[in-house]
Amino acid sequence: AGGVLIIPAFAMERTQQLLFELNELVEHGRIPRVPIYIDSPLAIKLTKIYKNFISYFNKETSGIVKSGDDILQFPGLHMMLTTQESKSIAEVKPPKVVIAGSGMSQGGRILYHEKKYLSDPKNTILFIGFQAKGSMGREILDGAKTVKILHEDVPVRARAVMISGYSAHADQPRLIDWLKPARMGLKKVFVVQGEESSADVLAAKINDELAIHAEIPNKGESVEL
């Protein structure tokens, strides 16, 4: 209460998933009416595309839209497209929610919000996607006391929280299913994302179940195709 919630978000469907959930929470009075800022030009443009293709929504979501509910717009939501609009967020007193990219805090507008708000213990940073080893998001989740943002050391006193329900990536079974139709024409598969232990298991399954050579390249490694 009274703090700032900052959410490093990926511009693809995770932001739209989050907007859908926030729409439900706001319109059913399950969270207080506080200003919520989408501070990502790409996410804003993608949201407009979603609105233009509602015929592709599943039956349940289409029914909600046809009932007159704009599932990606609700009271208190602000789309901050320009740089000047982004800067104006700092002028709004807490409580407020700021959603900006990039999802792993490796660049983008989220850095400016993290620089301003991470040092305050009243604030919270909420990660909704995978944080790769070596990313600043992962450093914060792992309990870093300070992080370097825009050439400045910033103390991390805000509460760091992670939820994994918004992953836009396929899980292991779906990745195997996706590879199956192409297995006869593949010579090699590179597993390049995920925790090392999970990547090892996936590579082994690709080798064993699909008879395709799979390997995990090392950082900086070059491969001739």
Coordinates of N, CA and C in Angstrom, one line a residue:
A1 N 0.8 -1.2 0.0 CA 0.0 0.0 0.0 C 0.9 1.2 0.0
G2 N 0.6 2.2 -0.9 CA 1.3 3.4 -1.0 C 2.6 3.3 -1.7
G3 N 3.0 2.1 -2.2 CA 4.2 2.0 -2.9 C 4.0 1.9 -4.4
V4 N 5.1 1.6 -5.1 CA 5.1 1.4 -6.6 C 5.3 0.0 -6.9
L5 N 4.5 -0.5 -7.8 CA 4.7 -1.9 -8.3 C 5.3 -1.8 -9.7
I6 N 6.5 -2.2 -10.0 CA 7.1 -2.2 -11.3 C 7.2 -3.6 -11.8
I7 N 6.8 -3.7 -13.1 CA 6.8 -5.1 -13.7 C 7.6 -5.0 -15.0
P8 N 8.8 -5.6 -15.1 CA 9.5 -5.8 -16.3 C 8.7 -6.8 -17.2
A9 N 8.2 -6.3 -18.3 CA 7.4 -7.2 -19.1 C 7.9 -7.4 -20.6
F10 N 7.7 -8.6 -21.1 CA 8.1 -8.8 -22.5 C 7.0 -8.2 -23.4
A11 N 7.3 -7.7 -24.5 CA 6.4 -7.0 -25.4 C 5.4 -8.0 -26.1
M12 N 5.7 -9.2 -26.1 CA 4.8 -10.2 -26.8 C 3.6 -10.5 -26.0
E13 N 3.0 -11.7 -26.1 CA 1.7 -11.9 -25.5 C 1.7 -11.8 -24.0
R14 N 2.8 -11.8 -23.3 CA 2.8 -11.7 -21.8 C 2.1 -10.4 -21.4
T15 N 2.4 -9.3 -22.0 CA 1.8 -8.0 -21.6 C 0.3 -8.1 -21.8
Q16 N -0.2 -8.7 -22.9 CA -1.6 -8.8 -23.2 C -2.3 -9.7 -22.2
Q17 N -1.6 -10.8 -21.9 CA -2.1 -11.7 -20.9 C -2.3 -11.0 -19.5
L18 N -1.3 -10.2 -19.2 CA -1.4 -9.4 -18.0 C -2.5 -8.4 -18.0
L19 N -2.7 -7.7 -19.1 CA -3.8 -6.7 -19.2 C -5.1 -7.4 -19.1
F20 N -5.3 -8.6 -19.6 CA -6.5 -9.3 -19.5 C -6.8 -9.6 -18.0
E21 N -5.8 -10.1 -17.3 CA -6.0 -10.4 -15.9 C -6.3 -9.1 -15.1
L22 N -5.5 -8.0 -15.4 CA -5.8 -6.8 -14.7 C -7.2 -6.2 -14.9
N23 N -7.6 -6.4 -16.2 CA -9.0 -6.0 -16.5 C -10.0 -6.7 -15.6
E24 N -9.8 -8.0 -15.4 CA -10.7 -8.8 -14.6 C -10.7 -8.3 -13.1
L25 N -9.4 -8.1 -12.6 CA -9.3 -7.7 -11.2 C -9.8 -6.3 -11.0
V26 N -9.6 -5.4 -11.9 CA -10.1 -4.0 -11.7 C -11.6 -4.0 -11.8
E27 N -12.2 -4.6 -12.8 CA -13.6 -4.5 -13.1 C -14.5 -5.2 -12.0
H28 N -13.8 -6.2 -11.3 CA -14.5 -6.9 -10.3 C -14.2 -6.4 -8.9
G29 N -13.4 -5.3 -8.8 CA -13.1 -4.7 -7.6 C -12.2 -5.5 -6.7
R30 N -11.4 -6.3 -7.3 CA -10.5 -7.2 -6.5 C -9.1 -6.5 -6.2
I31 N -8.8 -5.4 -6.8 CA -7.7 -4.6 -6.5 C -8.1 -3.1 -6.5
P32 N -7.4 -2.3 -5.7 CA -7.7 -0.9 -5.6 C -7.6 -0.2 -7.0
R33 N -8.3 0.8 -7.1 CA -8.2 1.6 -8.4 C -7.0 2.5 -8.3
V34 N -5.9 2.1 -8.8 CA -4.7 2.9 -8.9 C -4.3 3.0 -10.4
P35 N -3.6 4.1 -10.7 CA -3.2 4.2 -12.1 C -2.2 3.1 -12.5
I36 N -2.4 2.6 -13.7 CA -1.6 1.5 -14.2 C -1.0 2.0 -15.6
Y37 N 0.3 2.0 -15.7 CA 0.9 2.6 -16.9 C 1.6 1.5 -17.7
I38 N 1.2 1.4 -19.0 CA 1.9 0.5 -19.9 C 3.0 1.4 -20.6
D39 N 4.2 1.2 -20.3 CA 5.3 2.1 -20.8 C 6.2 1.4 -21.7
S40 N 5.6 0.9 -22.8 CA 6.3 0.1 -23.8 C 5.7 0.3 -25.2
P41 N 6.4 1.1 -26.1 CA 5.8 1.4 -27.4 C 5.5 0.1 -28.2
L42 N 6.3 -0.9 -28.1 CA 6.0 -2.1 -28.8 C 4.8 -2.9 -28.3
A43 N 4.7 -2.9 -26.9 CA 3.6 -3.6 -26.3 C 2.3 -2.9 -26.7
I44 N 2.3 -1.5 -26.7 CA 1.2 -0.7 -27.0 C 0.7 -1.0 -28.5
K45 N 1.7 -1.1 -29.4 CA 1.3 -1.4 -30.8 C 0.8 -2.8 -31.0
L46 N 1.4 -3.7 -30.2 CA 0.9 -5.1 -30.3 C -0.5 -5.2 -29.7
T47 N -0.8 -4.4 -28.7 CA -2.1 -4.5 -28.1 C -3.2 -4.0 -29.1
K48 N -2.8 -3.0 -29.9 CA -3.7 -2.5 -31.0 C -4.0 -3.6 -32.0
I49 N -3.0 -4.4 -32.3 CA -3.1 -5.5 -33.2 C -4.1 -6.5 -32.7
Y50 N -3.9 -6.9 -31.4 CA -4.9 -7.8 -30.7 C -6.3 -7.3 -30.9
K51 N -6.5 -6.0 -30.7 CA -7.9 -5.5 -30.8 C -8.4 -5.6 -32.2
N52 N -7.6 -5.6 -33.2 CA -8.0 -5.6 -34.6 C -8.3 -7.0 -35.0
F53 N -8.0 -8.0 -34.2 CA -8.2 -9.4 -34.7 C -8.9 -10.2 -33.6
I54 N -10.0 -9.7 -33.0 CA -10.7 -10.4 -32.0 C -11.3 -11.6 -32.5
S55 N -11.5 -11.8 -33.8 CA -12.1 -13.0 -34.4 C -11.2 -14.2 -34.1
Y56 N -9.9 -14.0 -33.8 CA -9.0 -15.1 -33.5 C -9.0 -15.5 -32.0
F57 N -9.7 -14.8 -31.2 CA -9.8 -15.1 -29.7 C -10.5 -16.4 -29.6
N58 N -10.2 -17.1 -28.5 CA -11.0 -18.4 -28.2 C -12.4 -18.0 -27.8
K59 N -13.3 -19.1 -27.7 CA -14.7 -18.9 -27.6 C -15.0 -18.1 -26.3
E60 N -14.4 -18.5 -25.2 CA -14.7 -17.8 -24.0 C -14.3 -16.3 -24.0
T61 N -13.1 -16.0 -24.6 CA -12.7 -14.6 -24.6 C -13.6 -13.8 -25.6
S62 N -13.9 -14.4 -26.8 CA -14.8 -13.8 -27.7 C -16.1 -13.4 -27.1
G63 N -16.6 -14.3 -26.3 CA -17.9 -14.1 -25.6 C -17.8 -12.9 -24.7
I64 N -16.7 -12.7 -24.0 CA -16.5 -11.6 -23.1 C -16.5 -10.3 -23.9
V65 N -15.8 -10.3 -25.0 CA -15.7 -9.1 -25.9 C -17.1 -8.8 -26.5
K66 N -17.8 -9.8 -26.9 CA -19.1 -9.5 -27.5 C -20.1 -9.0 -26.5
S67 N -19.9 -9.3 -25.2 CA -20.8 -8.7 -24.2 C -20.6 -7.2 -23.9
G68 N -19.5 -6.7 -24.6 CA -19.3 -5.3 -24.5 C -18.1 -4.9 -23.6
D69 N -17.4 -5.9 -23.1 CA -16.2 -5.7 -22.3 C -14.9 -5.5 -23.1
D70 N -14.3 -4.4 -23.1 CA -13.0 -4.2 -23.8 C -12.0 -4.8 -22.8
I71 N -11.5 -6.0 -23.1 CA -10.7 -6.8 -22.2 C -9.3 -6.2 -22.1
L72 N -8.9 -5.3 -23.0 CA -7.5 -4.7 -22.9 C -7.6 -3.2 -22.6
Q73 N -8.7 -2.8 -22.0 CA -8.8 -1.4 -21.6 C -9.7 -1.3 -20.4
F74 N -9.4 -0.6 -19.4 CA -10.2 -0.5 -18.2 C -9.8 0.8 -17.4
P75 N -10.7 1.2 -16.5 CA -10.5 2.5 -15.8 C -9.1 2.5 -15.1
G76 N -8.4 3.6 -15.3 CA -7.1 3.8 -14.7 C -5.9 3.3 -15.5
L77 N -6.2 2.7 -16.7 CA -5.1 2.2 -17.6 C -4.6 3.3 -18.5
H78 N -3.3 3.5 -18.6 CA -2.7 4.6 -19.4 C -1.6 4.0 -20.3
M79 N -1.7 4.3 -21.6 CA -0.7 3.8 -22.5 C 0.3 5.0 -22.8
M80 N 1.5 4.8 -22.4 CA 2.5 5.8 -22.5 C 3.4 5.6 -23.7
L81 N 3.0 6.1 -24.9 CA 3.7 5.8 -26.1 C 5.0 6.6 -26.3
T82 N 5.0 7.9 -26.0 CA 6.1 8.8 -26.3 C 7.1 8.8 -25.1
T83 N 8.3 9.3 -25.4 CA 9.3 9.5 -24.4 C 8.8 10.5 -23.3
Q84 N 8.2 11.6 -23.7 CA 7.7 12.6 -22.8 C 6.6 12.0 -21.9
E85 N 5.7 11.2 -22.5 CA 4.7 10.5 -21.7 C 5.3 9.6 -20.6
S86 N 6.4 8.9 -21.1 CA 7.1 8.0 -20.2 C 7.7 8.7 -19.0
K87 N 8.3 9.9 -19.3 CA 8.9 10.7 -18.2 C 7.9 11.2 -17.2
S88 N 6.7 11.4 -17.7 CA 5.6 12.0 -16.9 C 5.1 11.1 -15.8
I89 N 5.4 9.8 -15.9 CA 5.0 8.8 -14.9 C 5.6 9.2 -13.5
A90 N 6.8 9.6 -13.6 CA 7.5 10.0 -12.3 C 6.9 11.1 -11.5
E91 N 6.0 11.9 -12.2 CA 5.4 13.0 -11.5 C 4.1 12.5 -10.8
V92 N 3.7 11.3 -11.0 CA 2.5 10.8 -10.3 C 2.9 10.1 -9.0
K93 N 2.2 10.6 -8.0 CA 2.6 10.0 -6.6 C 2.1 8.6 -6.5
P94 N 2.7 7.7 -5.7 CA 2.3 6.4 -5.4 C 0.9 6.5 -4.7
P95 N 0.2 5.3 -4.7 CA 0.5 4.1 -5.4 C 0.2 4.1 -6.8
K96 N 1.0 3.3 -7.6 CA 0.8 3.2 -9.0 C 1.5 1.9 -9.5
V97 N 1.2 1.4 -10.7 CA 1.7 0.3 -11.3 C 2.4 0.7 -12.6
V98 N 3.6 0.3 -12.8 CA 4.3 0.6 -14.1 C 4.8 -0.7 -14.7
I99 N 4.3 -0.9 -16.0 CA 4.7 -2.1 -16.7 C 5.5 -1.6 -17.9
A100 N 6.8 -2.1 -18.0 CA 7.6 -1.6 -19.1 C 8.6 -2.7 -19.5
G101 N 9.2 -2.6 -20.7 CA 10.2 -3.6 -21.1 C 11.6 -3.0 -20.9
S102 N 12.6 -3.9 -20.8 CA 12.5 -5.3 -21.3 C 12.3 -6.2 -20.1
G103 N 11.8 -7.5 -20.5 CA 11.4 -8.4 -19.5 C 12.5 -8.9 -18.5
M104 N 13.7 -8.8 -18.9 CA 14.8 -9.3 -18.1 C 15.7 -8.1 -17.6
S105 N 15.1 -6.9 -17.7 CA 15.8 -5.7 -17.2 C 17.2 -5.5 -17.9
Q106 N 17.2 -5.8 -19.2 CA 18.5 -5.7 -19.9 C 18.6 -4.4 -20.7
G107 N 17.5 -3.7 -20.8 CA 17.5 -2.5 -21.5 C 16.0 -1.9 -21.6
G108 N 15.8 -0.9 -22.3 CA 14.5 -0.3 -22.4 C 14.1 0.6 -21.3
R109 N 12.8 1.0 -21.3 CA 12.3 2.0 -20.3 C 12.3 1.5 -18.9
I110 N 12.2 0.2 -18.7 CA 12.1 -0.4 -17.3 C 13.3 0.1 -16.5
L111 N 14.5 0.3 -17.2 CA 15.7 0.7 -16.4 C 15.5 2.0 -15.7
Y112 N 14.8 2.9 -16.3 CA 14.6 4.2 -15.7 C 13.7 4.1 -14.5
H113 N 12.7 3.2 -14.6 CA 11.8 3.0 -13.4 C 12.5 2.3 -12.3
E114 N 13.3 1.3 -12.7 CA 14.1 0.6 -11.7 C 15.1 1.5 -11.0
K115 N 15.7 2.3 -11.7 CA 16.7 3.3 -11.1 C 16.0 4.2 -10.1
K116 N 14.8 4.6 -10.4 CA 14.1 5.5 -9.5 C 13.5 4.8 -8.3
Y117 N 13.0 3.5 -8.5 CA 12.1 2.9 -7.5 C 12.7 1.7 -6.7
L118 N 13.8 1.1 -7.2 CA 14.4 -0.1 -6.5 C 14.9 0.2 -5.1
S119 N 15.3 1.4 -4.9 CA 15.9 1.7 -3.6 C 14.9 1.9 -2.4
D120 N 13.6 1.9 -2.7 CA 12.6 2.2 -1.7 C 12.0 0.9 -1.3
P121 N 12.1 0.5 0.0 CA 11.5 -0.8 0.5 C 10.0 -0.8 0.4
K122 N 9.3 0.3 0.2 CA 7.9 0.3 0.1 C 7.4 -0.2 -1.3
N123 N 8.4 -0.3 -2.2 CA 8.1 -0.7 -3.6 C 8.3 -2.2 -3.8
T124 N 7.7 -2.7 -4.9 CA 7.8 -4.1 -5.3 C 8.2 -4.2 -6.8
I125 N 9.1 -5.1 -7.1 CA 9.3 -5.4 -8.5 C 8.8 -6.9 -8.7
L126 N 8.0 -7.0 -9.7 CA 7.3 -8.3 -10.0 C 7.8 -8.8 -11.4
F127 N 8.5 -10.0 -11.4 CA 8.9 -10.6 -12.6 C 7.9 -11.6 -13.0
I128 N 7.5 -11.5 -14.3 CA 6.5 -12.4 -14.8 C 7.0 -13.3 -15.9
G129 N 8.3 -13.4 -16.1 CA 8.9 -14.2 -17.1 C 10.2 -14.7 -16.7
F130 N 10.7 -15.7 -17.5 CA 12.0 -16.3 -17.2 C 13.1 -15.3 -17.1
Q131 N 14.0 -15.3 -16.1 CA 15.1 -14.5 -16.0 C 16.4 -15.3 -16.2
A132 N 17.0 -15.0 -17.3 CA 18.2 -15.8 -17.7 C 19.4 -15.5 -16.8
K133 N 20.2 -16.5 -16.6 CA 21.4 -16.3 -15.8 C 22.3 -15.2 -16.5
G134 N 22.8 -14.3 -15.7 CA 23.6 -13.2 -16.2 C 22.8 -11.9 -16.5
S135 N 21.4 -12.0 -16.5 CA 20.6 -10.8 -16.7 C 20.5 -10.1 -15.4
M136 N 20.1 -8.8 -15.5 CA 20.0 -8.0 -14.3 C 18.7 -8.4 -13.5
G137 N 17.7 -8.9 -14.2 CA 16.6 -9.4 -13.5 C 16.9 -10.6 -12.6
R138 N 17.8 -11.4 -13.1 CA 18.2 -12.6 -12.4 C 19.0 -12.2 -11.1
E139 N 19.8 -11.2 -11.3 CA 20.6 -10.6 -10.2 C 19.7 -10.2 -9.1
I140 N 18.7 -9.4 -9.4 CA 17.7 -8.9 -8.4 C 17.0 -10.1 -7.7
L141 N 16.5 -11.0 -8.5 CA 15.8 -12.2 -7.9 C 16.7 -13.0 -7.0
D142 N 18.0 -13.1 -7.4 CA 19.0 -13.8 -6.5 C 19.4 -13.1 -5.3
G143 N 18.9 -11.8 -5.1 CA 19.2 -11.1 -3.9 C 20.3 -10.1 -3.9
A144 N 20.6 -9.6 -5.1 CA 21.7 -8.6 -5.2 C 21.3 -7.4 -4.3
K145 N 22.3 -6.9 -3.6 CA 22.1 -5.7 -2.8 C 22.2 -4.4 -3.6
T146 N 23.0 -4.5 -4.6 CA 23.0 -3.3 -5.5 C 23.1 -3.8 -7.0
V147 N 22.6 -3.0 -7.9 CA 22.8 -3.3 -9.3 C 23.2 -2.1 -10.0
K148 N 23.9 -2.3 -11.2 CA 24.3 -1.1 -11.9 C 23.3 -0.8 -13.0
I149 N 22.7 0.4 -13.0 CA 21.7 0.8 -13.9 C 22.2 2.1 -14.5
L150 N 22.3 2.1 -15.8 CA 22.7 3.3 -16.6 C 24.0 3.9 -15.9
H151 N 25.0 3.1 -15.7 CA 26.3 3.5 -15.2 C 26.3 4.0 -13.7
E152 N 25.2 3.6 -13.0 CA 25.1 4.1 -11.6 C 24.7 2.9 -10.7
D153 N 25.4 2.8 -9.6 CA 25.1 1.8 -8.6 C 23.8 2.1 -7.9
V154 N 22.8 1.2 -8.0 CA 21.5 1.5 -7.4 C 21.2 0.4 -6.3
P155 N 21.0 0.8 -5.0 CA 20.7 -0.2 -4.0 C 19.3 -0.8 -4.2
V156 N 19.3 -2.1 -4.0 CA 18.0 -2.9 -4.2 C 17.4 -3.1 -2.8
R157 N 16.4 -2.3 -2.5 CA 15.6 -2.5 -1.2 C 14.2 -2.9 -1.4
A158 N 13.7 -2.7 -2.7 CA 12.4 -3.1 -3.0 C 12.2 -4.6 -2.9
R159 N 11.0 -5.0 -2.6 CA 10.7 -6.5 -2.6 C 10.7 -7.1 -4.0
A160 N 11.3 -8.2 -4.2 CA 11.4 -8.8 -5.5 C 10.5 -10.1 -5.5
V161 N 9.6 -10.2 -6.4 CA 8.7 -11.3 -6.5 C 8.7 -11.9 -7.9
M162 N 8.5 -13.2 -8.0 CA 8.5 -13.9 -9.3 C 7.2 -14.8 -9.4
I163 N 6.5 -14.6 -10.5 CA 5.4 -15.6 -10.8 C 5.7 -16.1 -12.1
S164 N 5.4 -17.4 -12.3 CA 5.8 -18.0 -13.6 C 4.6 -18.4 -14.5
G165 N 3.4 -18.0 -14.1 CA 2.2 -18.4 -14.9 C 2.0 -17.7 -16.2
Y166 N 2.9 -16.7 -16.5 CA 2.7 -16.0 -17.8 C 3.7 -16.3 -18.8
S167 N 4.4 -17.4 -18.7 CA 5.4 -17.8 -19.6 C 4.8 -17.9 -21.0
A168 N 5.5 -17.3 -22.0 CA 5.1 -17.4 -23.4 C 5.8 -18.5 -24.1
H169 N 6.7 -19.2 -23.5 CA 7.4 -20.3 -24.1 C 6.8 -21.6 -23.9
A170 N 7.0 -22.5 -25.0 CA 6.5 -23.8 -24.9 C 7.2 -24.6 -23.8
D171 N 6.5 -25.5 -23.2 CA 7.2 -26.4 -22.2 C 7.9 -27.6 -22.9
Q172 N 8.5 -28.4 -22.2 CA 9.3 -29.5 -22.8 C 8.5 -30.4 -23.7
P173 N 7.3 -30.9 -23.2 CA 6.5 -31.8 -24.1 C 6.1 -31.2 -25.4
R174 N 5.7 -29.9 -25.3 CA 5.3 -29.2 -26.5 C 6.5 -28.9 -27.5
L175 N 7.6 -28.7 -26.9 CA 8.8 -28.5 -27.8 C 9.1 -29.8 -28.5
I176 N 9.0 -31.0 -27.8 CA 9.2 -32.3 -28.4 C 8.2 -32.5 -29.5
D177 N 6.9 -32.2 -29.3 CA 5.9 -32.4 -30.2 C 6.1 -31.5 -31.5
W178 N 6.6 -30.3 -31.2 CA 6.9 -29.3 -32.3 C 8.0 -29.8 -33.2
L179 N 9.0 -30.5 -32.6 CA 10.1 -31.0 -33.4 C 9.8 -32.3 -34.2
K180 N 8.8 -33.1 -33.7 CA 8.6 -34.4 -34.3 C 8.3 -34.4 -35.8
P181 N 7.5 -33.5 -36.3 CA 7.2 -33.5 -37.8 C 8.4 -33.2 -38.6
A182 N 9.4 -32.6 -38.1 CA 10.6 -32.2 -38.8 C 11.8 -33.1 -38.6
R183 N 11.6 -34.1 -37.7 CA 12.8 -34.9 -37.3 C 13.6 -35.6 -38.4
M184 N 12.9 -35.9 -39.5 CA 13.6 -36.7 -40.5 C 14.6 -35.7 -41.3
G185 N 14.3 -34.4 -41.3 CA 15.1 -33.5 -42.0 C 16.1 -32.7 -41.2
L186 N 16.2 -33.0 -39.9 CA 17.0 -32.2 -39.0 C 18.3 -33.0 -38.7
K187 N 19.5 -32.4 -38.8 CA 20.7 -33.0 -38.5 C 21.2 -32.7 -37.1
K188 N 20.8 -31.5 -36.6 CA 21.3 -31.1 -35.3 C 20.3 -30.0 -34.7
V189 N 20.1 -30.1 -33.4 CA 19.3 -29.1 -32.7 C 20.2 -28.4 -31.6
F190 N 20.1 -27.1 -31.5 CA 20.8 -26.4 -30.5 C 19.8 -25.9 -29.4
V191 N 20.0 -26.3 -28.2 CA 19.2 -25.8 -27.1 C 19.8 -24.6 -26.4
V192 N 19.2 -23.5 -26.6 CA 19.9 -22.2 -26.2 C 19.3 -21.4 -25.1
Q193 N 18.2 -21.9 -24.5 CA 17.5 -21.1 -23.5 C 17.0 -22.0 -22.4
G194 N 17.1 -21.5 -21.2 CA 16.6 -22.2 -20.0 C 17.7 -22.5 -19.0
E195 N 17.4 -22.9 -17.8 CA 18.4 -23.3 -16.8 C 19.2 -24.5 -17.4
E196 N 20.5 -24.5 -16.9 CA 21.4 -25.5 -17.4 C 20.8 -26.9 -17.2
S197 N 20.3 -27.2 -16.1 CA 19.8 -28.6 -15.8 C 18.6 -28.9 -16.7
S198 N 17.7 -28.0 -16.9 CA 16.6 -28.2 -17.8 C 17.0 -28.4 -19.2
A199 N 18.0 -27.6 -19.6 CA 18.5 -27.7 -21.0 C 19.1 -29.0 -21.2
D200 N 19.8 -29.5 -20.2 CA 20.5 -30.9 -20.3 C 19.4 -31.9 -20.5
V201 N 18.3 -31.9 -19.8 CA 17.3 -32.9 -19.9 C 16.6 -32.8 -21.2
L202 N 16.3 -31.6 -21.7 CA 15.7 -31.4 -23.0 C 16.6 -32.0 -24.1
A203 N 17.8 -31.7 -24.1 CA 18.8 -32.1 -25.1 C 18.8 -33.7 -25.1
A204 N 18.8 -34.3 -23.9 CA 18.8 -35.7 -23.8 C 17.6 -36.3 -24.4
K205 N 16.4 -35.7 -24.1 CA 15.1 -36.2 -24.7 C 15.1 -36.1 -26.2
I206 N 15.6 -35.0 -26.7 CA 15.7 -34.9 -28.2 C 16.6 -36.0 -28.8
N207 N 17.7 -36.2 -28.2 CA 18.6 -37.3 -28.6 C 17.9 -38.7 -28.5
D208 N 17.3 -39.0 -27.4 CA 16.8 -40.3 -27.2 C 15.4 -40.6 -27.9
E209 N 14.5 -39.6 -27.8 CA 13.2 -39.9 -28.4 C 13.1 -39.6 -29.8
L210 N 13.8 -38.6 -30.3 CA 13.7 -38.2 -31.7 C 14.9 -38.6 -32.6
A211 N 15.9 -39.2 -31.9 CA 17.2 -39.6 -32.6 C 17.8 -38.4 -33.4
I212 N 17.7 -37.2 -32.8 CA 18.4 -36.1 -33.4 C 19.5 -35.6 -32.5
H213 N 20.6 -35.3 -33.1 CA 21.7 -34.9 -32.2 C 21.4 -33.5 -31.7
A214 N 21.4 -33.3 -30.4 CA 21.1 -32.0 -29.7 C 22.2 -31.7 -28.8
E215 N 22.6 -30.4 -28.8 CA 23.7 -30.0 -28.0 C 23.4 -28.6 -27.4
I216 N 24.1 -28.3 -26.3 CA 23.9 -26.9 -25.7 C 25.2 -26.2 -26.0
P217 N 25.2 -25.2 -26.8 CA 26.4 -24.4 -27.1 C 26.9 -23.6 -25.9
N218 N 28.2 -23.4 -25.9 CA 28.8 -22.6 -24.8 C 28.7 -21.1 -25.2
K219 N 28.7 -20.2 -24.3 CA 28.6 -18.8 -24.5 C 29.8 -18.4 -25.4
G220 N 29.6 -17.7 -26.5 CA 30.6 -17.2 -27.4 C 31.1 -18.2 -28.4
E221 N 30.5 -19.4 -28.3 CA 30.9 -20.5 -29.2 C 30.4 -20.2 -30.7
S222 N 31.2 -20.4 -31.7 CA 30.9 -20.3 -33.1 C 30.6 -21.7 -33.7
V223 N 29.6 -21.8 -34.5 CA 29.3 -23.1 -35.1 C 29.1 -22.8 -36.6
E224 N 29.8 -23.7 -37.4 CA 29.7 -23.6 -38.8 C 28.6 -24.5 -39.3
L225 N 27.6 -24.0 -40.0 CA 26.4 -24.8 -40.5 C 26.6 -25.2 -41.9

